[in-house]
């Protein structure tokens, strides 16, 4: 066994000798490479769906991500913001992104933490709307539905790993090159090269704000639909980008706004 162990790389010893998992050592997504995953920016066609995701914080800036999908079901990370914003300002940022870029935004997703963030104030001041309710109402005026994002981290991590490799060894997840240095010490490209596992094989709670949005994005049906077709909104917990298995009773059919 000692001779066998000596022949292994450090990141192979846990899975091969201790019965752990290879991908639980080091980087969460070691499959990410600047080439081919980072690509030149391009203008998003107006019929491609664009989805904002908000990683909500009390003290830190909010991490806001924008993703899109093309007709071949490839996904793109196209923009990101790291800002201290009120609920109203958060909604307005998304509304402006929709109008100024002519982006096809009809749904947005936010961290569950945004619901019930005013419990202390309610105890002192009565009925005070939480951040989720404020953002939802403001976005709703512009035809954007706000949903609570799932926290199924394990499934999301696996999905992104598969997307980076692609079902036929060709990636289906890409990052705009303009994001490389857009935010100092933050952002998708900065974090994906630094988000790692703890010794207890759990993802570290650092370098992960945009990574939270990224894995949650993989749990949502982001599919291009021609304008004359309807979009099917699938419950996040029931959607698997690589193995969809959603029954009709679990679907909500609604017109693509």
Short mmCIF file of N, CA and C in Angstrom, two decimals, residues 25-145:
data_model
loop_
_atom_site.label_atom_id
_atom_site.label_comp_id
_atom_site.label_asym_id
_atom_site.label_seq_id
_atom_site.Cartn_x
_atom_site.Cartn_y
_atom_site.Cartn_z
N UNK A 25 -10.95 17.81 -3.22
CA UNK A 25 -9.63 18.28 -2.83
C UNK A 25 -9.29 19.48 -3.69
N UNK A 26 -8.95 20.61 -3.05
CA UNK A 26 -8.54 21.78 -3.81
C UNK A 26 -9.71 22.56 -4.37
N UNK A 27 -9.56 23.00 -5.61
CA UNK A 27 -10.56 23.84 -6.24
C UNK A 27 -11.90 23.12 -6.39
N UNK A 28 -12.99 23.87 -6.25
CA UNK A 28 -14.32 23.30 -6.46
C UNK A 28 -14.47 22.86 -7.91
N UNK A 29 -14.06 23.74 -8.85
CA UNK A 29 -14.19 23.44 -10.28
C UNK A 29 -12.84 23.52 -10.97
N UNK A 30 -12.00 22.50 -10.81
CA UNK A 30 -10.68 22.52 -11.45
C UNK A 30 -10.77 22.45 -12.97
N UNK A 31 -11.97 22.13 -13.49
CA UNK A 31 -12.13 22.04 -14.94
C UNK A 31 -12.19 23.39 -15.64
N UNK A 32 -12.30 24.47 -14.87
CA UNK A 32 -12.33 25.80 -15.50
C UNK A 32 -10.96 26.16 -16.04
N UNK A 33 -10.94 26.61 -17.31
CA UNK A 33 -9.71 27.09 -17.94
C UNK A 33 -10.03 28.38 -18.69
N UNK A 34 -9.12 29.34 -18.60
CA UNK A 34 -9.35 30.59 -19.32
C UNK A 34 -9.60 30.30 -20.80
N UNK A 35 -8.83 29.41 -21.37
CA UNK A 35 -9.08 28.91 -22.71
C UNK A 35 -9.54 27.45 -22.58
N UNK A 36 -10.79 27.16 -22.86
CA UNK A 36 -11.71 27.83 -23.78
C UNK A 36 -12.87 28.58 -23.12
N UNK A 37 -12.91 28.67 -21.79
CA UNK A 37 -14.14 29.15 -21.14
C UNK A 37 -14.33 30.66 -21.16
N UNK A 38 -13.26 31.42 -21.28
CA UNK A 38 -13.37 32.88 -21.34
C UNK A 38 -13.36 33.31 -22.81
N UNK A 39 -14.40 34.01 -23.22
CA UNK A 39 -14.55 34.37 -24.63
C UNK A 39 -14.75 35.89 -24.77
N UNK A 40 -14.56 36.38 -25.99
CA UNK A 40 -14.80 37.80 -26.24
C UNK A 40 -16.27 38.13 -26.07
N UNK A 41 -16.54 39.32 -25.57
CA UNK A 41 -17.92 39.78 -25.41
C UNK A 41 -18.60 39.90 -26.78
N UNK A 42 -19.90 39.78 -26.78
CA UNK A 42 -20.70 40.06 -27.98
C UNK A 42 -22.05 40.60 -27.54
N UNK A 43 -22.75 41.28 -28.42
CA UNK A 43 -24.06 41.82 -28.10
C UNK A 43 -25.06 40.67 -28.01
N UNK A 44 -25.86 40.67 -26.96
CA UNK A 44 -26.83 39.60 -26.74
C UNK A 44 -28.04 39.82 -27.65
N UNK A 45 -28.39 38.86 -28.48
CA UNK A 45 -29.60 39.00 -29.30
C UNK A 45 -30.83 39.27 -28.43
N UNK A 46 -31.73 40.07 -28.91
CA UNK A 46 -32.87 40.50 -28.09
C UNK A 46 -33.85 39.39 -27.76
N UNK A 47 -33.76 38.25 -28.47
CA UNK A 47 -34.68 37.15 -28.16
C UNK A 47 -34.05 36.10 -27.25
N UNK A 48 -32.77 36.25 -26.88
CA UNK A 48 -32.17 35.32 -25.92
C UNK A 48 -32.64 35.69 -24.52
N UNK A 49 -33.02 34.74 -23.70
CA UNK A 49 -33.43 35.05 -22.34
C UNK A 49 -32.23 35.45 -21.47
N UNK A 50 -32.40 36.46 -20.66
CA UNK A 50 -31.36 36.90 -19.73
C UNK A 50 -31.92 36.81 -18.31
N UNK A 51 -31.13 36.23 -17.40
CA UNK A 51 -31.59 35.99 -16.03
C UNK A 51 -30.65 36.66 -15.03
N UNK A 52 -31.15 37.61 -14.25
CA UNK A 52 -30.35 38.15 -13.15
C UNK A 52 -30.46 37.25 -11.91
N UNK A 53 -29.35 37.10 -11.19
CA UNK A 53 -29.32 36.38 -9.92
C UNK A 53 -28.69 37.29 -8.87
N UNK A 54 -29.29 37.32 -7.68
CA UNK A 54 -28.83 38.20 -6.62
C UNK A 54 -28.40 37.38 -5.41
N UNK A 55 -27.12 37.49 -5.05
CA UNK A 55 -26.65 36.90 -3.79
C UNK A 55 -26.75 38.02 -2.76
N UNK A 56 -27.75 37.94 -1.90
CA UNK A 56 -28.13 39.01 -0.99
C UNK A 56 -27.28 38.99 0.28
N UNK A 57 -26.87 40.17 0.74
CA UNK A 57 -26.09 40.28 1.97
C UNK A 57 -26.64 41.38 2.86
N UNK A 58 -26.38 41.25 4.16
CA UNK A 58 -26.76 42.31 5.10
C UNK A 58 -25.69 43.41 5.17
N UNK A 59 -24.43 43.02 5.25
CA UNK A 59 -23.35 43.98 5.44
C UNK A 59 -22.48 44.14 4.19
N UNK A 60 -22.19 43.05 3.52
CA UNK A 60 -21.37 43.11 2.32
C UNK A 60 -22.18 43.65 1.15
N UNK A 61 -21.50 44.08 0.09
CA UNK A 61 -22.23 44.43 -1.13
C UNK A 61 -23.01 43.22 -1.66
N UNK A 62 -24.07 43.48 -2.42
CA UNK A 62 -24.79 42.40 -3.07
C UNK A 62 -23.99 41.95 -4.31
N UNK A 63 -23.99 40.65 -4.57
CA UNK A 63 -23.39 40.12 -5.79
C UNK A 63 -24.53 39.86 -6.78
N UNK A 64 -24.53 40.60 -7.89
CA UNK A 64 -25.60 40.48 -8.88
C UNK A 64 -25.00 39.99 -10.18
N UNK A 65 -25.53 38.90 -10.69
CA UNK A 65 -25.01 38.26 -11.90
C UNK A 65 -26.07 38.26 -12.99
N UNK A 66 -25.60 38.31 -14.23
CA UNK A 66 -26.51 38.22 -15.37
C UNK A 66 -26.04 37.08 -16.27
N UNK A 67 -26.97 36.18 -16.60
CA UNK A 67 -26.67 35.01 -17.42
C UNK A 67 -27.63 34.96 -18.61
N UNK A 68 -27.18 34.34 -19.69
CA UNK A 68 -28.06 34.14 -20.84
C UNK A 68 -27.83 32.75 -21.42
N UNK A 69 -28.75 32.35 -22.31
CA UNK A 69 -28.66 31.04 -22.98
C UNK A 69 -28.97 31.22 -24.45
N UNK A 70 -28.23 30.51 -25.31
CA UNK A 70 -28.47 30.61 -26.75
C UNK A 70 -29.36 29.47 -27.24
N UNK A 71 -29.74 29.46 -28.51
CA UNK A 71 -30.64 28.40 -29.01
C UNK A 71 -30.06 27.00 -28.89
N UNK A 72 -28.72 26.88 -28.79
CA UNK A 72 -28.08 25.56 -28.63
C UNK A 72 -27.94 25.17 -27.15
N UNK A 73 -28.56 25.95 -26.26
CA UNK A 73 -28.57 25.70 -24.81
C UNK A 73 -27.20 25.84 -24.16
N UNK A 74 -26.33 26.63 -24.80
CA UNK A 74 -25.09 27.02 -24.14
C UNK A 74 -25.38 28.23 -23.26
N UNK A 75 -24.67 28.33 -22.15
CA UNK A 75 -24.92 29.42 -21.21
C UNK A 75 -23.71 30.33 -21.10
N UNK A 76 -24.02 31.61 -20.82
CA UNK A 76 -22.98 32.63 -20.80
C UNK A 76 -23.13 33.51 -19.56
N UNK A 77 -21.99 33.81 -18.94
CA UNK A 77 -21.94 34.78 -17.85
C UNK A 77 -21.59 36.11 -18.51
N UNK A 78 -22.54 37.07 -18.52
CA UNK A 78 -22.37 38.25 -19.36
C UNK A 78 -22.14 39.54 -18.58
N UNK A 79 -22.51 39.58 -17.30
CA UNK A 79 -22.28 40.80 -16.53
C UNK A 79 -22.35 40.48 -15.04
N UNK A 80 -21.80 41.38 -14.24
CA UNK A 80 -21.79 41.18 -12.79
C UNK A 80 -21.63 42.53 -12.10
N UNK A 81 -22.22 42.65 -10.92
CA UNK A 81 -22.12 43.87 -10.13
C UNK A 81 -21.86 43.49 -8.67
N UNK A 82 -21.07 44.31 -8.00
CA UNK A 82 -20.73 44.09 -6.58
C UNK A 82 -20.91 45.44 -5.90
N UNK A 83 -22.12 45.69 -5.38
CA UNK A 83 -22.45 47.02 -4.91
C UNK A 83 -23.31 46.98 -3.65
N UNK A 84 -23.14 48.02 -2.81
CA UNK A 84 -24.05 48.25 -1.70
C UNK A 84 -25.30 48.93 -2.27
N UNK A 85 -26.45 48.28 -2.17
CA UNK A 85 -27.68 48.81 -2.76
C UNK A 85 -28.86 48.58 -1.85
N UNK A 86 -29.76 49.52 -1.82
CA UNK A 86 -31.04 49.32 -1.14
C UNK A 86 -31.89 48.38 -1.98
N UNK A 87 -32.98 47.84 -1.44
CA UNK A 87 -33.86 46.99 -2.25
C UNK A 87 -34.35 47.71 -3.51
N UNK A 88 -34.72 48.98 -3.37
CA UNK A 88 -35.19 49.75 -4.53
C UNK A 88 -34.08 49.91 -5.57
N UNK A 89 -32.87 50.19 -5.11
CA UNK A 89 -31.75 50.36 -6.03
C UNK A 89 -31.39 49.03 -6.72
N UNK A 90 -31.54 47.95 -6.00
CA UNK A 90 -31.27 46.63 -6.58
C UNK A 90 -32.22 46.36 -7.73
N UNK A 91 -33.50 46.61 -7.50
CA UNK A 91 -34.49 46.42 -8.56
C UNK A 91 -34.21 47.35 -9.74
N UNK A 92 -33.88 48.61 -9.45
CA UNK A 92 -33.63 49.58 -10.52
C UNK A 92 -32.42 49.18 -11.36
N UNK A 93 -31.39 48.61 -10.74
CA UNK A 93 -30.22 48.17 -11.50
C UNK A 93 -30.62 47.13 -12.55
N UNK A 94 -31.48 46.20 -12.15
CA UNK A 94 -31.94 45.16 -13.08
C UNK A 94 -32.83 45.75 -14.16
N UNK A 95 -33.70 46.66 -13.77
CA UNK A 95 -34.60 47.30 -14.75
C UNK A 95 -33.80 48.07 -15.78
N UNK A 96 -32.78 48.80 -15.33
CA UNK A 96 -31.94 49.56 -16.26
C UNK A 96 -31.14 48.62 -17.18
N UNK A 97 -30.70 47.49 -16.64
CA UNK A 97 -29.99 46.52 -17.47
C UNK A 97 -30.90 46.00 -18.58
N UNK A 98 -32.16 45.83 -18.24
CA UNK A 98 -33.13 45.34 -19.24
C UNK A 98 -33.37 46.39 -20.32
N UNK A 99 -33.59 47.63 -19.91
CA UNK A 99 -33.96 48.66 -20.88
C UNK A 99 -32.77 49.18 -21.68
N UNK A 100 -31.64 49.41 -21.01
CA UNK A 100 -30.50 50.01 -21.72
C UNK A 100 -29.82 49.03 -22.67
N UNK A 101 -29.87 47.73 -22.36
CA UNK A 101 -29.23 46.72 -23.21
C UNK A 101 -30.21 46.00 -24.13
N UNK A 102 -31.50 46.31 -23.98
CA UNK A 102 -32.54 45.58 -24.73
C UNK A 102 -32.46 44.08 -24.42
N UNK A 103 -32.20 43.76 -23.15
CA UNK A 103 -32.12 42.36 -22.73
C UNK A 103 -33.51 41.82 -22.45
N UNK A 104 -33.71 40.59 -22.80
CA UNK A 104 -35.00 39.90 -22.65
C UNK A 104 -35.09 39.31 -21.23
N UNK A 105 -35.34 40.17 -20.25
CA UNK A 105 -35.40 39.76 -18.84
C UNK A 105 -36.86 39.65 -18.41
N UNK A 106 -37.29 38.46 -18.04
CA UNK A 106 -38.64 38.24 -17.57
C UNK A 106 -38.69 37.59 -16.19
N UNK A 107 -37.54 37.05 -15.75
CA UNK A 107 -37.46 36.42 -14.43
C UNK A 107 -36.13 36.79 -13.79
N UNK A 108 -36.14 36.89 -12.47
CA UNK A 108 -34.92 37.10 -11.70
C UNK A 108 -34.98 36.20 -10.48
N UNK A 109 -33.82 35.90 -9.91
CA UNK A 109 -33.74 35.00 -8.77
C UNK A 109 -32.89 35.64 -7.68
N UNK A 110 -33.29 35.41 -6.42
CA UNK A 110 -32.60 36.04 -5.29
C UNK A 110 -32.40 35.05 -4.16
N UNK A 111 -31.36 35.28 -3.39
CA UNK A 111 -31.04 34.47 -2.21
C UNK A 111 -32.24 34.46 -1.25
N UNK A 112 -32.57 33.28 -0.70
CA UNK A 112 -33.67 33.20 0.29
C UNK A 112 -33.47 34.12 1.49
N UNK A 113 -32.23 34.55 1.73
CA UNK A 113 -31.93 35.42 2.87
C UNK A 113 -32.71 36.73 2.79
N UNK A 114 -33.12 37.11 1.58
CA UNK A 114 -33.82 38.38 1.40
C UNK A 114 -35.23 38.36 1.96
N UNK A 115 -35.75 37.16 2.22
CA UNK A 115 -37.11 37.06 2.79
C UNK A 115 -36.99 37.06 4.31
N UNK A 116 -37.73 37.95 4.94
CA UNK A 116 -37.71 38.00 6.39
C UNK A 116 -36.53 38.74 6.97
N UNK A 117 -35.88 39.60 6.17
CA UNK A 117 -34.72 40.33 6.69
C UNK A 117 -35.11 41.54 7.52
N UNK A 118 -36.41 41.75 7.74
CA UNK A 118 -36.86 42.90 8.54
C UNK A 118 -37.59 42.45 9.80
N UNK A 119 -37.32 41.23 10.25
CA UNK A 119 -38.02 40.71 11.44
C UNK A 119 -37.80 41.63 12.64
N UNK A 120 -36.56 42.09 12.84
CA UNK A 120 -36.26 42.96 13.98
C UNK A 120 -37.07 44.25 13.90
N UNK A 121 -37.11 44.84 12.71
CA UNK A 121 -37.86 46.08 12.55
C UNK A 121 -39.35 45.88 12.77
N UNK A 122 -39.87 44.75 12.33
CA UNK A 122 -41.30 44.48 12.51
C UNK A 122 -41.66 44.40 13.97
N UNK A 123 -40.74 43.87 14.77
CA UNK A 123 -41.00 43.77 16.20
C UNK A 123 -41.08 45.14 16.86
N UNK A 124 -40.41 46.13 16.23
CA UNK A 124 -40.37 47.47 16.82
C UNK A 124 -41.31 48.46 16.12
N UNK A 125 -41.52 48.25 14.82
CA UNK A 125 -42.23 49.26 14.03
C UNK A 125 -43.49 48.74 13.36
N UNK A 126 -43.82 47.48 13.56
CA UNK A 126 -45.01 46.94 12.91
C UNK A 126 -44.70 46.36 11.54
N UNK A 127 -45.64 46.43 10.65
CA UNK A 127 -45.54 45.77 9.35
C UNK A 127 -44.59 46.52 8.42
N UNK A 128 -43.38 45.95 8.23
CA UNK A 128 -42.38 46.54 7.34
C UNK A 128 -42.05 45.51 6.27
N UNK A 129 -42.17 45.86 4.99
CA UNK A 129 -41.90 44.87 3.94
C UNK A 129 -40.43 44.46 3.91
N UNK A 130 -40.17 43.19 3.67
CA UNK A 130 -38.78 42.74 3.57
C UNK A 130 -38.22 43.08 2.20
N UNK A 131 -36.91 42.86 2.04
CA UNK A 131 -36.25 43.22 0.78
C UNK A 131 -36.85 42.47 -0.40
N UNK A 132 -37.14 41.19 -0.20
CA UNK A 132 -37.72 40.41 -1.29
C UNK A 132 -39.01 41.05 -1.79
N UNK A 133 -39.88 41.44 -0.88
CA UNK A 133 -41.18 42.01 -1.27
C UNK A 133 -41.01 43.33 -2.01
N UNK A 134 -40.07 44.16 -1.55
CA UNK A 134 -39.84 45.45 -2.20
C UNK A 134 -39.30 45.26 -3.61
N UNK A 135 -38.30 44.39 -3.74
CA UNK A 135 -37.71 44.14 -5.06
C UNK A 135 -38.73 43.50 -5.99
N UNK A 136 -39.49 42.56 -5.48
CA UNK A 136 -40.49 41.85 -6.29
C UNK A 136 -41.53 42.82 -6.84
N UNK A 137 -42.02 43.70 -5.97
CA UNK A 137 -43.06 44.64 -6.40
C UNK A 137 -42.52 45.59 -7.46
N UNK A 138 -41.29 46.07 -7.26
CA UNK A 138 -40.71 47.05 -8.19
C UNK A 138 -40.41 46.40 -9.54
N UNK A 139 -39.86 45.18 -9.52
CA UNK A 139 -39.58 44.48 -10.78
C UNK A 139 -40.87 44.12 -11.51
N UNK A 140 -41.89 43.78 -10.73
CA UNK A 140 -43.16 43.38 -11.32
C UNK A 140 -43.78 44.46 -12.20
N UNK A 141 -43.51 45.71 -11.88
CA UNK A 141 -44.04 46.80 -12.69
C UNK A 141 -43.46 46.78 -14.10
N UNK A 142 -42.33 46.12 -14.25
CA UNK A 142 -41.65 46.07 -15.55
C UNK A 142 -41.69 44.66 -16.15
N UNK A 143 -42.63 43.87 -15.70
CA UNK A 143 -42.82 42.54 -16.27
C UNK A 143 -41.77 41.53 -15.90
N UNK A 144 -41.10 41.74 -14.76
CA UNK A 144 -40.06 40.81 -14.31
C UNK A 144 -40.54 40.11 -13.05
N UNK A 145 -40.59 38.80 -13.07
CA UNK A 145 -41.01 38.02 -11.90
C UNK A 145 -39.80 37.67 -11.05
#
